[in-house]
Amino acid sequence: MSENIHKIWGERRRIHLDDKNEIDLLYLKKDTFCSTHTHEKKINKFIVISGIIRIETEYGAQILRKNDTWEVNPPLKHRFYALANSIMIEIAYTKETIINSDDIDREIQGGRVLNGQEITLDEMRKKGLLDL
């Protein structure tokens, strides 16, 4: 199964999906970030293939480089931020229930850093900056 989804931060390529697991290959653009969000049941495991990623949680941040992994358990608030063009694997799984693709509660939308300032996708749309 291969499904490509374009995001403000890059591209998600679905590698595998079954009742308990979602496995995606993420291509991240430098100076982009995903939404700040939580999951009710999903556990996220990130494995960096190349580049530099900062994983931010409500308790601090962790820098990940090639071959580093990081696991986020619910309901911890988190987001990733690409410090360089990067590739990583995201494994989302559950231990007790069937995985639900809608198990995400976004607090702050993802976006890009322009001129040193974080700008969300909606702010970019309003300012006509999506073609950058």
Tab-separated table of C-alpha atoms in Angstrom:
chain	number	residue	atom	x	y	z
A	1	MET	CA	0.000	0.000	0.000
A	2	SER	CA	1.408	3.377	-0.954
A	3	GLU	CA	-0.612	6.528	-0.482
A	4	ASN	CA	1.113	9.906	-0.823
A	5	ILE	CA	-0.342	12.817	1.124
A	6	HIS	CA	1.160	16.291	0.729
A	7	LYS	CA	1.352	18.352	3.924
A	8	ILE	CA	2.620	21.839	4.740
A	9	TRP	CA	5.712	20.187	6.247
A	10	GLY	CA	6.379	17.820	3.333
A	11	GLU	CA	4.968	14.474	2.254
A	12	ARG	CA	3.603	11.387	4.001
A	13	ARG	CA	3.872	8.067	2.173
A	14	ARG	CA	1.786	5.292	3.741
A	15	ILE	CA	3.757	2.049	3.837
A	16	HIS	CA	1.468	-0.178	5.890
A	17	LEU	CA	-1.938	-0.076	7.550
A	18	ASP	CA	-3.720	-2.775	9.512
A	19	ASP	CA	-5.954	-2.943	12.606
A	20	LYS	CA	-3.116	-2.143	15.014
A	21	ASN	CA	-0.454	-0.253	13.010
A	22	GLU	CA	0.095	2.689	10.660
A	23	ILE	CA	3.583	2.940	9.191
A	24	ASP	CA	4.485	6.042	7.220
A	25	LEU	CA	7.611	7.383	5.561
A	26	LEU	CA	7.773	11.146	6.142
A	27	TYR	CA	9.728	13.522	3.910
A	28	LEU	CA	10.159	16.750	5.880
A	29	LYS	CA	11.173	20.146	4.530
A	30	LYS	CA	13.634	22.234	6.515
A	31	ASP	CA	12.021	24.799	8.849
A	32	THR	CA	8.583	23.187	8.862
A	33	PHE	CA	6.563	21.695	11.700
A	34	CYS	CA	3.508	19.519	12.159
A	35	SER	CA	0.555	20.460	14.333
A	36	THR	CA	0.852	20.412	18.110
A	37	HIS	CA	-1.445	17.547	18.995
A	38	THR	CA	-2.345	14.619	21.228
A	39	HIS	CA	-3.702	11.139	20.658
A	40	GLU	CA	-6.146	9.287	22.860
A	41	LYS	CA	-4.903	5.755	22.077
A	42	LYS	CA	-2.171	5.972	19.418
A	43	ILE	CA	1.456	5.589	20.381
A	44	ASN	CA	3.899	7.278	17.965
A	45	LYS	CA	7.405	5.990	17.371
A	46	PHE	CA	9.725	8.084	15.196
A	47	ILE	CA	12.887	6.714	13.547
A	48	VAL	CA	15.120	9.223	11.760
A	49	ILE	CA	16.581	7.985	8.467
A	50	SER	CA	18.342	11.247	7.579
A	51	GLY	CA	18.377	14.889	8.653
A	52	ILE	CA	17.734	16.493	12.030
A	53	ILE	CA	14.361	16.558	13.787
A	54	ARG	CA	13.321	18.233	17.018
A	55	ILE	CA	10.494	16.467	18.826
A	56	GLU	CA	8.745	18.886	21.170
A	57	THR	CA	6.512	17.854	24.046
A	58	GLU	CA	4.966	19.733	26.921
A	59	TYR	CA	7.972	18.619	29.010
A	60	GLY	CA	10.744	19.762	26.683
A	61	ALA	CA	12.422	18.938	23.392
A	62	GLN	CA	14.649	16.187	22.044
A	63	ILE	CA	16.930	16.452	18.999
A	64	LEU	CA	16.934	13.349	16.809
A	65	ARG	CA	19.534	12.519	14.162
A	66	LYS	CA	20.117	9.565	11.841
A	67	ASN	CA	19.161	6.242	13.501
A	68	ASP	CA	17.723	7.945	16.621
A	69	THR	CA	14.264	6.907	17.803
A	70	TRP	CA	11.686	8.543	20.039
A	71	GLU	CA	8.375	7.215	21.315
A	72	VAL	CA	5.429	9.364	22.399
A	73	ASN	CA	2.690	7.787	24.508
A	74	PRO	CA	-0.825	9.201	24.820
A	75	PRO	CA	-1.977	11.672	25.905
A	76	LEU	CA	1.358	13.529	25.707
A	77	LYS	CA	1.131	16.711	23.618
A	78	HIS	CA	3.795	16.733	20.885
A	79	ARG	CA	4.950	17.948	17.470
A	80	PHE	CA	7.957	17.474	15.226
A	81	TYR	CA	10.033	20.259	13.712
A	82	ALA	CA	12.470	19.719	10.807
A	83	LEU	CA	15.789	21.446	11.459
A	84	ALA	CA	17.037	20.174	8.068
A	85	ASN	CA	15.495	18.399	5.099
A	86	SER	CA	14.815	15.045	6.707
A	87	ILE	CA	13.329	11.614	6.237
A	88	MET	CA	11.838	9.633	9.082
A	89	ILE	CA	9.605	6.659	9.689
A	90	GLU	CA	6.551	7.168	11.860
A	91	ILE	CA	5.030	4.062	13.381
A	92	ALA	CA	1.667	4.630	15.025
A	93	TYR	CA	0.207	1.709	16.924
A	94	THR	CA	-2.180	0.736	19.683
A	95	LYS	CA	-1.928	-2.004	22.261
A	96	GLU	CA	-5.567	-2.630	23.108
A	97	THR	CA	-7.910	-1.325	20.412
A	98	ILE	CA	-8.197	-1.053	16.665
A	99	ILE	CA	-6.190	1.880	15.323
A	100	ASN	CA	-8.240	4.910	14.361
A	101	SER	CA	-6.818	7.350	11.783
A	102	ASP	CA	-8.937	10.105	13.364
A	103	ASP	CA	-7.281	9.658	16.784
A	104	ILE	CA	-5.716	13.116	16.786
A	105	ASP	CA	-6.663	16.291	18.624
A	106	ARG	CA	-4.855	19.275	17.088
A	107	GLU	CA	-4.200	22.256	19.329
A	108	ILE	CA	-2.031	24.376	16.998
A	109	GLN	CA	-1.848	23.906	13.255
A	110	GLY	CA	1.384	22.975	11.482
A	111	GLY	CA	3.284	25.379	9.259
A	112	ARG	CA	6.645	26.868	8.317
A	113	VAL	CA	9.189	29.260	9.711
A	114	LEU	CA	9.559	32.360	7.550
A	115	ASN	CA	11.939	35.169	8.522
A	116	GLY	CA	12.407	33.577	11.936
A	117	GLN	CA	8.673	33.458	12.708
A	118	GLU	CA	6.397	30.412	12.873
A	119	ILE	CA	3.463	30.777	10.493
A	120	THR	CA	0.620	28.233	10.462
A	121	LEU	CA	-0.991	26.908	7.297
A	122	ASP	CA	-4.086	29.113	7.736
A	123	GLU	CA	-1.935	32.221	8.294
A	124	MET	CA	0.004	31.390	5.135
A	125	ARG	CA	-3.268	31.055	3.166
A	126	LYS	CA	-4.498	34.437	4.434
A	127	LYS	CA	-1.227	36.130	3.469
A	128	GLY	CA	-0.989	34.418	0.065
A	129	LEU	CA	2.272	32.682	0.976
A	130	LEU	CA	1.482	29.096	-0.020
A	131	ASP	CA	3.533	29.179	-3.228
A	132	LEU	CA	6.815	29.797	-1.375
